[in-house]
CSV table of C-alpha atoms and ligand atoms in Angstrom, one decimal:
chain,number,residue,atom,x,y,z
A,1,MET,CA,-82.4,12.9,44.0
A,2,THR,CA,-82.1,9.1,45.0
A,3,MET,CA,-85.0,6.7,45.0
A,4,LEU,CA,-85.6,2.8,45.4
A,5,LEU,CA,-88.0,1.0,44.1
A,6,ARG,CA,-88.4,-1.9,46.3
A,7,GLY,CA,-89.9,-5.2,46.3
A,8,GLY,CA,-90.9,-5.4,42.6
A,9,THR,CA,-90.7,-7.8,40.3
A,10,VAL,CA,-88.4,-6.8,37.4
A,11,ILE,CA,-89.2,-7.3,33.7
A,12,ASP,CA,-86.0,-5.7,31.9
A,13,GLY,CA,-87.4,-5.1,28.2
A,14,THR,CA,-84.9,-7.4,26.5
A,15,GLY,CA,-87.5,-10.5,26.9
A,16,ALA,CA,-85.4,-11.9,29.4
A,17,PRO,CA,-87.8,-13.7,32.2
A,18,ARG,CA,-88.7,-11.6,35.3
A,19,ARG,CA,-86.9,-11.5,38.7
A,20,THR,CA,-87.5,-10.3,42.2
A,21,ALA,CA,-85.2,-6.9,42.6
A,22,ASP,CA,-85.0,-3.6,43.8
A,23,VAL,CA,-84.1,-0.8,41.4
A,24,ARG,CA,-82.1,2.1,42.6
A,25,VAL,CA,-82.3,5.8,40.6
A,26,ASP,CA,-79.7,8.5,41.2
A,27,GLY,CA,-80.6,11.5,39.3
A,28,GLU,CA,-81.9,10.7,35.7
A,29,ARG,CA,-80.2,7.1,35.5
A,30,ILE,CA,-80.8,3.7,37.1
A,31,VAL,CA,-77.5,2.9,39.2
A,32,ALA,CA,-78.3,-0.5,40.5
A,33,ILE,CA,-80.4,-3.4,40.0
A,34,ASP,CA,-80.6,-6.3,42.8
A,35,ALA,CA,-82.1,-7.9,45.6
A,36,ASP,CA,-82.4,-6.0,48.9
A,37,LEU,CA,-80.6,-3.0,48.0
A,38,PRO,CA,-80.1,-0.7,51.1
A,39,THR,CA,-82.6,1.9,51.4
A,40,ALA,CA,-80.3,4.6,53.1
A,41,GLY,CA,-80.9,7.9,51.6
A,42,ALA,CA,-83.4,7.2,49.2
A,43,ALA,CA,-86.9,7.9,48.6
A,44,VAL,CA,-88.6,4.4,48.7
A,45,ILE,CA,-91.5,3.5,46.4
A,46,ASP,CA,-93.3,0.4,47.4
A,47,ALA,CA,-93.5,-1.8,44.3
A,48,SER,CA,-94.2,-4.9,45.9
A,49,GLY,CA,-96.8,-7.2,44.2
A,50,CYS,CA,-96.1,-4.7,40.9
A,51,ILE,CA,-93.9,-5.4,37.5
A,52,VAL,CA,-91.2,-2.7,37.3
A,53,ALA,CA,-90.6,-2.3,33.7
A,54,PRO,CA,-88.9,0.3,31.2
A,55,GLY,CA,-91.2,2.9,30.5
A,56,PHE,CA,-93.2,2.2,27.3
A,57,ILE,CA,-92.4,3.6,24.2
A,58,ASP,CA,-95.0,4.7,21.8
A,59,VAL,CA,-93.3,4.3,18.3
A,60,HIS,CA,-96.4,5.5,16.4
A,61,THR,CA,-98.0,8.8,17.4
A,62,HIS,CA,-99.4,12.1,15.9
A,63,ASP,CA,-98.5,13.7,19.3
A,64,ASP,CA,-96.4,16.7,17.6
A,65,ARG,CA,-98.7,19.2,18.6
A,66,ILE,CA,-100.2,17.9,22.1
A,67,VAL,CA,-96.7,17.6,23.6
A,68,LEU,CA,-96.8,21.6,23.4
A,69,ALA,CA,-100.4,22.4,24.0
A,70,GLN,CA,-101.1,20.0,26.7
A,71,PRO,CA,-97.8,18.8,28.0
A,72,GLN,CA,-99.2,16.9,31.1
A,73,MET,CA,-99.8,14.1,28.3
A,74,LEU,CA,-102.3,12.5,30.6
A,75,PRO,CA,-103.4,9.9,27.7
A,76,LYS,CA,-99.9,8.3,27.3
A,77,ILE,CA,-98.4,8.9,31.0
A,78,SER,CA,-101.5,7.5,32.4
A,79,GLN,CA,-100.6,4.1,30.4
A,80,GLY,CA,-96.7,4.2,31.3
A,81,VAL,CA,-95.8,5.7,28.3
A,82,THR,CA,-92.6,7.8,28.9
A,83,THR,CA,-91.6,8.3,25.2
A,84,VAL,CA,-93.6,9.4,22.1
A,85,VAL,CA,-92.3,9.0,18.6
A,86,VAL,CA,-94.2,11.9,16.5
A,87,GLY,CA,-94.0,12.9,13.0
A,88,ASN,CA,-95.3,9.4,11.5
A,89,CYS,CA,-97.5,8.8,8.4
A,90,GLY,CA,-95.4,11.6,6.7
A,91,ILE,CA,-97.1,14.3,8.8
A,92,SER,CA,-94.9,16.1,10.9
A,93,LEU,CA,-95.7,19.6,12.5
A,94,ALA,CA,-92.3,20.7,11.7
A,95,PRO,CA,-90.5,21.7,9.3
A,96,LEU,CA,-93.5,24.0,7.9
A,97,ARG,CA,-94.7,27.6,8.6
A,98,ARG,CA,-98.2,27.9,7.1
A,99,ALA,CA,-101.4,29.3,7.8
A,100,HIS,CA,-103.5,26.7,6.4
A,101,VAL,CA,-102.6,23.1,5.4
A,102,PRO,CA,-104.5,20.4,3.1
A,103,PRO,CA,-105.4,17.3,4.6
A,104,PRO,CA,-104.2,14.9,6.2
A,105,LEU,CA,-101.9,17.4,7.6
A,106,ASN,CA,-104.8,18.5,9.8
A,107,LEU,CA,-104.8,15.6,11.4
A,108,LEU,CA,-102.6,17.6,14.0
A,109,GLY,CA,-105.4,19.8,15.6
A,110,GLY,CA,-106.6,21.4,12.7
A,111,SER,CA,-105.1,23.2,10.1
A,112,ASP,CA,-103.4,26.3,11.8
A,113,GLY,CA,-100.6,24.9,14.2
A,114,TYR,CA,-97.9,24.9,11.6
A,115,ILE,CA,-95.7,27.5,12.9
A,116,TYR,CA,-92.1,26.1,13.0
A,117,ALA,CA,-90.3,26.7,10.0
A,118,THR,CA,-87.5,24.5,10.8
A,119,MET,CA,-86.8,21.3,13.3
A,120,ARG,CA,-84.8,23.2,15.5
A,121,GLU,CA,-87.7,25.7,16.2
A,122,TYR,CA,-89.9,22.7,17.3
A,123,ALA,CA,-87.2,21.1,19.2
A,124,GLU,CA,-87.0,24.8,21.1
A,125,ALA,CA,-90.4,24.6,21.7
A,126,VAL,CA,-90.5,21.1,23.0
A,127,GLY,CA,-87.8,22.0,25.3
A,128,ARG,CA,-89.5,25.3,26.8
A,129,ALA,CA,-92.8,23.0,27.0
A,130,MET,CA,-91.0,20.5,29.1
A,131,PRO,CA,-93.6,17.6,28.4
A,132,ALA,CA,-94.3,14.8,30.6
A,133,VAL,CA,-92.9,12.4,28.3
A,134,ASN,CA,-89.9,12.4,26.0
A,135,VAL,CA,-90.2,13.0,22.2
A,136,ALA,CA,-88.5,11.6,19.4
A,137,ALA,CA,-89.3,13.3,15.9
A,138,LEU,CA,-89.5,12.0,12.6
A,139,VAL,CA,-89.5,14.6,9.5
A,140,GLY,CA,-92.7,13.9,7.6
A,141,HIS,CA,-92.7,13.5,3.7
A,142,SER,CA,-95.9,15.0,3.3
A,143,THR,CA,-95.0,18.0,5.5
A,144,LEU,CA,-91.6,18.3,3.4
A,145,ARG,CA,-93.6,18.6,0.0
A,146,VAL,CA,-96.1,21.0,1.3
A,147,ALA,CA,-93.3,23.2,2.6
A,148,THR,CA,-91.5,23.1,-0.6
A,149,MET,CA,-94.1,22.5,-3.5
A,150,ASP,CA,-96.8,24.7,-4.6
A,151,ASP,CA,-98.9,22.1,-5.6
A,152,PRO,CA,-98.1,18.6,-3.6
A,153,TYR,CA,-100.3,16.4,-5.7
A,154,ARG,CA,-97.7,16.1,-8.5
A,155,VAL,CA,-94.3,14.8,-8.9
A,156,ALA,CA,-91.7,17.2,-7.3
A,157,THR,CA,-89.2,18.9,-9.9
A,158,ALA,CA,-85.3,18.3,-9.3
A,159,SER,CA,-85.2,21.8,-7.4
A,160,GLU,CA,-88.1,20.9,-5.1
A,161,GLN,CA,-86.3,17.9,-4.2
A,162,ALA,CA,-83.3,19.7,-3.4
A,163,ALA,CA,-85.2,21.9,-1.2
A,164,MET,CA,-86.8,18.8,0.6
A,165,VAL,CA,-83.1,17.6,1.0
A,166,THR,CA,-82.1,20.8,2.8
A,167,LEU,CA,-85.1,20.6,5.1
A,168,LEU,CA,-84.7,17.0,5.9
A,169,ARG,CA,-81.0,17.7,6.7
A,170,GLU,CA,-81.5,20.4,9.0
A,171,GLY,CA,-84.1,18.1,11.0
A,172,LEU,CA,-81.8,15.0,11.1
A,173,ALA,CA,-79.0,17.6,12.3
A,174,THR,CA,-81.2,18.9,14.7
A,175,GLY,CA,-81.6,15.4,16.0
A,176,ALA,CA,-84.7,13.7,14.3
A,177,ILE,CA,-84.3,10.3,14.2
A,178,GLY,CA,-85.5,9.7,10.9
A,179,MET,CA,-88.2,10.3,8.4
A,180,SER,CA,-91.8,9.0,7.9
A,181,SER,CA,-93.7,8.8,4.7
A,182,GLY,CA,-97.5,8.4,4.0
A,183,VAL,CA,-98.0,7.6,0.2
A,184,PHE,CA,-101.4,6.5,0.9
A,185,TYR,CA,-102.3,10.2,1.5
A,186,ASP,CA,-102.7,12.3,-1.4
A,187,THR,CA,-100.2,14.7,-0.2
A,188,GLY,CA,-97.6,11.8,-0.6
A,189,ALA,CA,-99.0,9.8,-2.9
A,190,ALA,CA,-97.5,11.8,-5.9
A,191,ALA,CA,-94.0,10.6,-5.0
A,192,ASP,CA,-92.5,7.7,-7.1
A,193,VAL,CA,-90.1,5.3,-5.8
A,194,ASP,CA,-87.2,7.6,-6.9
A,195,GLU,CA,-88.1,10.7,-5.0
A,196,LEU,CA,-88.7,8.3,-1.9
A,197,ALA,CA,-85.4,6.6,-2.1
A,198,MET,CA,-83.4,9.8,-2.4
A,199,LEU,CA,-84.9,11.1,0.5
A,200,ALA,CA,-84.5,7.7,2.3
A,201,ALA,CA,-80.7,7.8,1.3
A,202,VAL,CA,-80.2,11.1,3.2
A,203,VAL,CA,-81.9,9.4,6.5
A,204,GLY,CA,-79.9,6.2,5.9
A,205,ALA,CA,-76.6,8.6,5.7
A,206,ALA,CA,-77.6,9.9,9.1
A,207,GLY,CA,-78.1,6.7,10.7
A,208,GLY,CA,-81.8,7.3,10.7
A,209,VAL,CA,-84.9,5.3,10.4
A,210,TYR,CA,-87.4,5.3,7.7
A,211,THR,CA,-91.2,4.4,8.4
A,212,THR,CA,-94.3,4.5,6.1
A,213,HIS,CA,-97.5,4.3,6.1
A,214,ILE,CA,-97.8,2.2,2.8
A,215,ARG,CA,-99.8,3.2,-0.5
A,216,ASP,CA,-102.5,0.6,-0.1
A,217,GLU,CA,-103.4,-1.7,3.0
A,218,PHE,CA,-106.1,-3.3,1.1
A,219,ASP,CA,-106.0,-5.8,-2.0
A,220,LYS,CA,-102.5,-3.9,-2.9
A,221,VAL,CA,-100.8,-4.9,0.4
A,222,ILE,CA,-98.0,-6.8,-1.2
A,223,ASP,CA,-97.2,-4.5,-3.9
A,224,SER,CA,-97.1,-1.7,-1.3
A,225,LEU,CA,-95.1,-3.7,0.8
A,226,ASP,CA,-92.6,-4.0,-1.9
A,227,GLU,CA,-92.4,-0.6,-2.9
A,228,ALA,CA,-91.3,0.2,0.9
A,229,PHE,CA,-88.8,-2.4,1.0
A,230,ALA,CA,-87.4,-1.3,-2.4
A,231,THR,CA,-87.4,2.4,-1.2
A,232,ALA,CA,-85.3,1.4,2.2
A,233,ARG,CA,-82.9,-0.9,0.3
A,234,ARG,CA,-82.1,1.6,-2.4
A,235,GLY,CA,-81.6,4.2,0.5
A,236,ALA,CA,-79.4,1.9,2.3
A,237,VAL,CA,-82.0,2.4,5.5
A,238,SER,CA,-83.8,0.5,7.9
A,239,VAL,CA,-87.5,0.5,7.3
A,240,VAL,CA,-90.7,0.2,9.8
A,241,ILE,CA,-94.1,-0.6,8.3
A,242,SER,CA,-96.4,1.5,10.1
A,243,HIS,CA,-99.8,-0.1,11.5
A,244,HIS,CA,-99.5,-3.1,9.7
A,245,LYS,CA,-103.0,-4.4,8.8
A,246,CYS,CA,-105.0,-6.2,6.0
A,247,ALA,CA,-108.0,-3.6,5.5
A,248,GLY,CA,-111.7,-4.3,4.0
A,249,PRO,CA,-113.5,-7.7,4.0
A,250,ALA,CA,-111.9,-8.9,1.1
A,251,ASN,CA,-108.6,-8.7,2.7
A,252,TRP,CA,-109.1,-10.3,6.1
A,253,GLY,CA,-106.9,-13.3,6.8
A,254,ARG,CA,-104.2,-12.2,4.2
A,255,THR,CA,-101.9,-11.2,7.3
A,256,ARG,CA,-100.8,-15.0,7.2
A,257,GLN,CA,-99.6,-13.9,3.4
A,258,THR,CA,-98.1,-10.3,4.5
A,259,LEU,CA,-96.4,-11.5,7.4
A,260,ALA,CA,-94.7,-14.7,5.5
A,261,HIS,CA,-93.8,-12.2,3.0
A,262,ILE,CA,-92.3,-9.7,5.3
A,263,ASP,CA,-90.4,-12.6,7.0
A,264,ALA,CA,-88.9,-13.6,3.7
A,265,ALA,CA,-87.8,-9.9,3.3
A,266,ARG,CA,-86.4,-9.5,6.5
A,267,ALA,CA,-83.6,-12.2,5.5
A,268,GLN,CA,-82.5,-9.4,3.0
A,269,GLN,CA,-82.9,-6.3,4.6
A,270,PRO,CA,-83.9,-4.6,8.1
A,271,ILE,CA,-87.4,-4.3,8.6
A,272,GLY,CA,-89.8,-3.5,11.6
A,273,LEU,CA,-93.3,-3.0,11.9
A,274,ASP,CA,-95.7,-1.6,14.8
A,275,CYS,CA,-99.6,-1.9,15.4
A,276,TYR,CA,-101.9,-1.0,17.7
A,277,PRO,CA,-104.4,-3.8,19.5
A,278,TYR,CA,-107.8,-2.9,17.7
A,279,ILE,CA,-109.9,-3.9,14.4
A,280,ALA,CA,-110.8,-0.5,14.0
A,281,GLY,CA,-108.5,2.0,12.1
A,282,SER,CA,-108.9,5.8,12.4
A,283,THR,CA,-107.8,8.9,10.1
A,284,VAL,CA,-109.8,11.7,8.4
A,285,LEU,CA,-113.0,11.0,6.8
A,286,ARG,CA,-112.5,9.7,3.2
A,287,THR,CA,-115.0,8.3,0.9
A,288,ASP,CA,-112.7,5.6,-0.3
A,289,LEU,CA,-112.8,4.2,3.0
A,290,VAL,CA,-116.4,3.9,3.4
A,291,ASP,CA,-117.9,0.9,1.6
A,292,GLY,CA,-121.4,0.8,2.9
A,293,VAL,CA,-120.3,-2.5,4.6
A,294,ILE,CA,-117.9,-2.1,7.6
A,295,ASP,CA,-119.1,0.0,10.6
A,296,VAL,CA,-117.8,3.7,10.5
A,297,VAL,CA,-117.9,5.9,13.5
A,298,VAL,CA,-117.2,9.6,13.3
A,299,THR,CA,-114.7,11.2,15.4
A,300,TRP,CA,-114.9,14.9,14.3
A,301,SER,CA,-116.7,16.9,12.0
A,302,GLU,CA,-115.8,20.5,11.4
A,303,PRO,CA,-119.4,21.2,9.9
A,304,HIS,CA,-121.4,19.0,11.9
A,305,PRO,CA,-119.7,18.7,15.4
A,306,GLU,CA,-122.8,17.3,16.9
A,307,MET,CA,-122.5,14.1,14.6
A,308,SER,CA,-119.1,13.1,16.3
A,309,ALA,CA,-119.2,9.6,18.2
A,310,ARG,CA,-122.1,8.9,15.8
A,311,HIS,CA,-122.5,6.0,13.4
A,312,LEU,CA,-122.1,7.2,9.5
A,313,ALA,CA,-124.9,4.7,8.6
A,314,ASP,CA,-127.4,6.2,11.3
A,315,ILE,CA,-126.6,10.0,10.0
A,316,ALA,CA,-126.8,8.5,6.4
A,317,ALA,CA,-130.5,7.1,7.4
A,318,LYS,CA,-131.4,10.4,9.1
A,319,TRP,CA,-130.0,12.6,6.5
A,320,GLY,CA,-131.7,10.3,3.7
A,321,CYS,CA,-128.4,9.9,1.9
A,322,THR,CA,-125.9,7.5,0.9
A,323,GLN,CA,-123.2,7.0,3.5
A,324,GLN,CA,-120.6,8.4,0.9
A,325,GLU,CA,-122.9,11.6,0.7
A,326,ALA,CA,-122.8,11.6,4.4
A,327,CYS,CA,-119.3,11.3,4.4
A,328,LEU,CA,-118.8,14.4,2.1
A,329,ARG,CA,-120.8,16.5,3.8
A,330,LEU,CA,-119.4,15.6,7.1
A,331,GLN,CA,-115.9,16.8,5.7
A,332,PRO,CA,-113.3,18.0,7.0
A,333,GLY,CA,-113.4,15.6,9.9
A,334,GLY,CA,-112.5,11.8,11.1
A,335,ALA,CA,-113.6,8.5,12.0
A,336,CYS,CA,-112.8,5.2,13.1
A,337,TYR,CA,-113.3,2.4,10.3
A,338,PHE,CA,-114.1,-1.0,11.4
A,339,GLN,CA,-111.8,-2.5,8.4
A,340,MET,CA,-110.0,-5.2,10.3
A,341,ARG,CA,-110.7,-8.7,11.7
A,342,GLU,CA,-109.4,-10.0,15.2
A,343,ASP,CA,-107.4,-13.0,14.1
A,344,ASP,CA,-105.5,-10.8,12.0
A,345,VAL,CA,-104.8,-8.2,14.7
A,346,GLN,CA,-103.5,-11.0,16.8
A,347,ARG,CA,-101.4,-12.4,14.2
A,348,VAL,CA,-99.6,-9.3,13.6
A,349,LEU,CA,-99.3,-8.4,17.4
A,350,ALA,CA,-97.9,-11.8,18.1
A,351,TYR,CA,-95.3,-11.6,15.4
A,352,PRO,CA,-92.1,-11.6,17.0
A,353,PRO,CA,-90.6,-8.6,15.5
A,354,THR,CA,-93.8,-6.2,15.9
A,355,MET,CA,-93.7,-3.2,18.2
A,356,ILE,CA,-96.7,-1.6,19.7
A,357,GLY,CA,-97.7,2.0,18.6
A,358,SER,CA,-100.8,3.6,19.3
A,359,ASP,CA,-101.4,5.8,16.1
A,360,GLY,CA,-103.8,7.7,18.8
A,361,LEU,CA,-105.3,11.1,17.6
A,362,PRO,CA,-105.1,13.3,20.6
A,363,HIS,CA,-107.3,16.1,18.8
A,364,ASP,CA,-110.2,14.3,18.0
A,365,GLN,CA,-113.3,14.9,19.6
A,366,HIS,CA,-114.5,11.5,20.1
A,367,PRO,CA,-111.2,9.7,19.5
A,368,HIS,CA,-110.2,6.2,18.8
A,369,PRO,CA,-109.5,4.5,22.3
A,370,ARG,CA,-106.4,3.5,21.2
A,371,LEU,CA,-105.3,6.9,22.3
A,372,TRP,CA,-105.7,5.9,26.1
A,373,GLY,CA,-105.7,2.4,25.8
A,374,THR,CA,-103.4,0.8,23.8
A,375,PHE,CA,-100.5,-0.5,26.1
A,376,PRO,CA,-102.3,-1.7,29.0
A,377,ARG,CA,-104.8,-3.5,26.4
A,378,VAL,CA,-101.8,-5.2,25.1
A,379,LEU,CA,-100.7,-6.2,28.7
A,380,GLY,CA,-104.1,-7.0,30.2
A,381,HIS,CA,-106.3,-8.3,27.4
A,382,TYR,CA,-103.8,-10.1,24.9
A,383,SER,CA,-100.9,-10.8,27.2
A,384,ARG,CA,-102.6,-11.7,30.5
A,385,ASP,CA,-106.5,-12.5,29.4
A,386,LEU,CA,-106.0,-14.2,25.9
A,387,GLY,CA,-102.6,-15.7,26.7
A,388,LEU,CA,-101.2,-14.3,23.1
A,389,PHE,CA,-97.7,-14.1,24.5
A,390,PRO,CA,-96.1,-14.0,28.1
A,391,LEU,CA,-95.6,-10.5,29.7
A,392,GLU,CA,-91.9,-10.4,29.1
A,393,THR,CA,-92.8,-10.4,25.2
A,394,ALA,CA,-95.4,-7.6,25.6
A,395,VAL,CA,-92.9,-5.5,27.7
A,396,ARG,CA,-90.3,-6.1,25.1
A,397,LYS,CA,-92.5,-4.9,22.0
A,398,MET,CA,-93.0,-1.7,24.0
A,399,THR,CA,-89.7,-1.2,25.4
A,400,GLY,CA,-86.5,-3.1,24.3
A,401,SER,CA,-87.4,-3.7,20.7
A,402,SER,CA,-88.8,-0.1,19.9
A,403,ALA,CA,-85.6,1.4,21.4
A,404,ARG,CA,-83.2,-0.6,19.5
A,405,GLN,CA,-85.2,0.0,16.2
A,406,PHE,CA,-85.5,3.9,16.6
A,407,ARG,CA,-82.2,4.0,18.0
A,408,LEU,CA,-83.1,5.6,21.6
A,409,ALA,CA,-79.6,5.2,23.2
A,410,ASP,CA,-80.1,3.8,26.9
A,411,ARG,CA,-83.6,3.8,27.1
A,412,GLY,CA,-86.3,1.1,26.6
A,413,GLU,CA,-84.4,-1.3,29.1
A,414,LEU,CA,-83.9,-1.5,32.7
A,415,ARG,CA,-79.9,-2.0,33.5
A,416,PRO,CA,-77.4,0.2,35.4
A,417,GLY,CA,-76.6,3.1,33.0
A,418,ALA,CA,-79.9,3.5,31.7
A,419,TYR,CA,-82.2,6.5,31.9
A,420,ALA,CA,-84.6,6.2,34.5
A,421,ASP,CA,-87.9,5.8,32.3
A,422,ILE,CA,-89.6,3.1,34.7
A,423,THR,CA,-93.3,1.9,34.9
A,424,VAL,CA,-94.7,0.1,37.6
A,425,PHE,CA,-98.0,-1.6,37.2
A,426,ASP,CA,-100.2,-4.2,38.8
A,427,PRO,CA,-100.1,-7.3,36.3
A,428,VAL,CA,-103.4,-8.6,37.8
A,429,SER,CA,-105.4,-5.5,37.4
A,430,VAL,CA,-103.7,-3.9,34.4
A,431,GLN,CA,-106.5,-3.2,31.8
A,432,ASP,CA,-107.5,-0.5,29.3
A,433,ALA,CA,-110.8,1.1,30.2
A,434,ALA,CA,-111.0,3.4,26.7
A,435,THR,CA,-114.1,2.1,24.7
A,436,PHE,CA,-115.2,3.1,21.1
A,437,GLU,CA,-118.3,4.6,23.4
A,438,GLN,CA,-116.3,6.2,26.4
A,439,PRO,CA,-112.6,6.9,24.6
A,440,SER,CA,-111.1,9.3,26.9
A,441,VAL,CA,-110.8,7.0,30.1
A,442,ALA,CA,-107.4,6.3,31.8
A,443,ALA,CA,-106.3,3.1,32.2
A,444,ARG,CA,-106.1,0.7,35.4
A,445,GLY,CA,-103.4,-0.6,37.0
A,446,ILE,CA,-100.6,1.6,36.2
A,447,ARG,CA,-99.1,2.8,40.0
A,448,CYS,CA,-96.2,4.7,39.0
A,449,VAL,CA,-94.3,6.1,36.1
A,450,LEU,CA,-90.8,7.7,36.0
A,451,VAL,CA,-89.4,9.9,33.6
A,452,ASN,CA,-85.4,10.7,33.7
A,453,GLY,CA,-85.4,9.9,37.3
A,454,VAL,CA,-88.8,12.1,38.1
A,455,VAL,CA,-92.2,10.7,39.2
A,456,ALA,CA,-94.4,11.8,36.5
A,457,TYR,CA,-97.9,9.8,37.5
A,458,ARG,CA,-98.6,8.0,40.5
A,459,ASP,CA,-101.8,6.3,41.7
A,460,GLY,CA,-104.1,8.0,38.7
A,461,CYS,CA,-102.7,11.4,39.1
A,462,ALA,CA,-100.0,13.4,36.9
A,463,GLU,CA,-97.6,15.1,39.1
A,464,SER,CA,-97.0,18.8,38.8
A,465,THR,CA,-93.1,18.4,37.9
A,466,ARG,CA,-92.5,17.1,34.0
A,467,ALA,CA,-89.1,15.7,33.0
A,468,GLY,CA,-89.4,14.8,29.2
A,469,ARG,CA,-87.5,16.1,26.7
A,470,PHE,CA,-86.6,16.2,23.1
A,471,LEU,CA,-84.4,13.1,22.2
A,472,SER,CA,-82.1,12.5,19.3
A,473,SER,CA,-80.7,8.9,18.3
A,474,GLN,CA,-77.7,10.2,20.4
A,475,THR,CA,-78.9,11.3,23.6
B,1,ZN,ZN1,-100.7,6.1,9.3
B,2,CU,CU1,-100.4,7.2,11.9
């Protein structure tokens, strides 16, 4: 099918200045971008007054299971996202077949979804589900450990490490674009740099990328960054620091120091980073993240589902106990932690190499608003309203930079020959609508979204045709 997006302003994802041009799509690819292209034989989409941009790439997601369970992917397609990178923070749904998994693996919608023994089986399931968005997969280090060790809370033996390598190789051969680790979490924390570097080298040899939720985003953030850099250097692989932050009041303001540190290291080795545009983080309920000072809002609780959306301080007051005690009683569960400060968030967002990743948690009962709001919030609130950077930069941080870093060929840029993953949005009205109180609300201003040349979302509604696919770094 031939389509013509007519009369829009093209921002191509490279950071180049905008220009007025039509975009012609034939089948799954862009075939021409120029002023006043002929309309003959094409279905015309009126883009006048709108920005025509590459579809957004959400480089940090936990969408492994939701792309199968709810393939219409409304939280993402409604933001203009056309590709999600799944398997972050050491947690991937594959390769692992297990009836019951420990936290934080239960982040992916409970502990019973792990039914794919290999990445091949998972990729085939994505193919069958045909989600609205493309899926690029990372192999999770914690998933590898849980799959190969009877006890993931200790150092792996040589034979367990060999078993991890076998599973990792299978994942990469299937098209996984790299490996993630989450040494912050118990299931990954027992791994030392030797284990991580050995696995990172397998990823490097396959041309993949290594992403990491570092060991400590609080007082020891610099040491933890250094561990990630050392791992990647020894593995000869490029590294992405996930959701970079300086967490906890004692560390507020320290992104000046961490960004300077990252900048210096970037002169020695390839390093990327991502972040989401909010001062609250979100993960499973953990007492070490509850300090009695910062605000904590419960996003889900298995024993107390009635407490989701409530503040931990209020729950503790109601129960007549400490916040730590309330946290324990609510487990297993999740929460939003207001652990960052606005100037740090803005500094990380504005740092030129930073990419945008939502880190949304789609299975949470009362999710962090980043799930539905991340990309329009960067475009509307941070770029347009606060003027933190031009729109061309905002778009590059969610398209061109991301595709290059994660080696997604022919995506993330608008040019003839590229896949027709395209988002048309109104620069005046684009805005996140999801809040901490009302988190599951579609953003405003996203007019039309194409995935592989097929209209997936238009004027507030998902289309019934879905055209997303399992991507590998080659396709
Ligand atoms: Zn993480
Ligand atoms: Cu994450």
